[in-house]
Amino acid sequence: MVVPSTTPARQETATLLLPQAQPSPGGGAIPTVDMSAPRGRGALSRQVARACAEQGFFRAVNHGVPPAGPPARLDAATSAFFALAAHDKQRAGPPSPLGYGCRSIGFNGDVGELEYLLLHANPAAVAHRASSIDTNDPSRFSSVVNEYVEAVKQLACDILDLLGEGLGLEDPRLFSKLVTEADSDSLLRINHYPPSCTVHKLDHDDQCKLKGIARTKAGNGANPGAGGRIGFGEHSDPQLLSLLRANDVDGLQVLLPDVNGKDAWIQVPADSSAYFVNVGDLLQALTNGRLVSIRHRVIASACRPRLSTIYFAAPPLHARISALPEMVTASSPRRYRSFTWAEYKTAMYSLRLSHSRLDLFHVDDDESGNGSKGK
C-alpha cells in the first residue's frame, strides 16, 4: 500500500524544490508480489508480467534474501565507507563512471544531493576497486559485495524467468541467460543521501564543488514547487531490470497515472525488507514496448540519511537487443531498431539523465512495416 510520506517538507530559498508526490490512488498503484507464492498454473508469472506491463514497477516480498544476511553486511560495509573523511573517500574516485562520486551524476551536468559508489558486478572488477574503498582489508569488502551480488542476481534471474513464462516466450529463460553470461555488464550502485537538515556537510568535500544543492538546469527532471531537494533526478534505468533495496527512509517516487489518467509522482513508502523492481529500457525494447520502463526519482527531504543499493541486471556489451518475434505482430509492428548494449550505453552517456533514450532508436513507418513481417 502506498501512503504519503510523514516527513514534513523543508522549505529552502537557496535550493530548487519539488512538489510533493501524491499518495497512491486507491492505495493500489504499486503492486506487491509475494515471491513465495505457489508457482503452479502460472498465476505468479502472470502477476509479475502484468505488473511489469501496467506499471513497470512492483514491490517484491518474501523474496528469499534474508535482510540480516548479505544486505545487512553490505549496508555495514558501505556505511563505514561513507563515514570516512572526504580525502579518504576520494581515493575511490572520481567516477569514470565506476568508483566514488559526489553530487555529479554522469558527464552532462546532472547533479543530486548524494554521494555514491558505482561498481561492476564482476568479482574481478570488485576486487580491483576494493583496494581504494577498504584500504585496511580489501578482500573483506570484496567478499561482502560478491556475496550480495550473488544473492540479488539469483533473485533478478528468478524474476526474469517468471517474466518470460508470463509473456509466453518460447524460451522463458531468454532474459535471464543474458544476465548469467560470464561477460554480463551488470552493475551495483550504492547511494548515500545525507539528511536534508544537515545537507551542507557535503560542501566541505573538495570533490563537491557545489554549495548547497545547485539550481539544476532544465531537463534534470525537476519542477519548481515545495517538497524537497533532488536526491537523484527523474530517469529510467537503461538495463534489463533493476532491484532496489533501501533503509527505512522515504524518498523514492515513481511516475504513474493518477485516478484521472494523468501522470503523477507517487511516493513509495520505505520498506527495508522488500525489493523494488524496475523494468529497464532494454526490456521495453525486447518486448516491443509491451513492458514499460518506469521513470522514477529520489527526493531528499528526510532528517535521517537514506542508504539504497541497486543491482542493475544487464547483458554483455556485445548483446544485440531486438524485439522478440513473439512481441511483433501486424497489429503491433516493430517499434525500435536493433542495437547492441554497447551502442545504447554510448548514447546514454551522451545525454542528460532525464532524456528518453529509447526515442533515439525508434524505427520509421517503413521499417516498422517490414519488422512486422519478420524481415
PDB file of C-alpha atoms in Angstrom, residues 31 37 60 74 76 80 106 173 234 238 293 300 311 332:
ATOM      1  CA  PRO A  31       1.648  -3.825  -6.927  1.00  0.00           C
ATOM      2  CA  ALA A  37       3.553 -17.856  -3.716  1.00  0.00           C
ATOM      3  CA  ALA A  60       8.790  -7.956  -4.132  1.00  0.00           C
ATOM      4  CA  LEU A  74      26.746  -4.739   2.698  1.00  0.00           C
ATOM      5  CA  ALA A  76      27.547  -2.032   7.298  1.00  0.00           C
ATOM      6  CA  ALA A  80      31.580   2.643   7.098  1.00  0.00           C
ATOM      7  CA  GLY A 106      27.125  11.265 -15.314  1.00  0.00           C
ATOM      8  CA  ARG A 173      14.862 -18.223 -19.658  1.00  0.00           C
ATOM      9  CA  GLU A 234      13.994  11.847 -12.989  1.00  0.00           C
ATOM     10  CA  PRO A 238      18.773   1.657 -19.142  1.00  0.00           C
ATOM     11  CA  SER A 293      10.494   1.186 -18.402  1.00  0.00           C
ATOM     12  CA  ALA A 300      15.893  14.239  -0.311  1.00  0.00           C
ATOM     13  CA  TYR A 311      21.507  -4.048  -8.729  1.00  0.00           C
ATOM     14  CA  SER A 332       1.920  -4.327 -33.003  1.00  0.00           C
TER      15      SER A 332
END
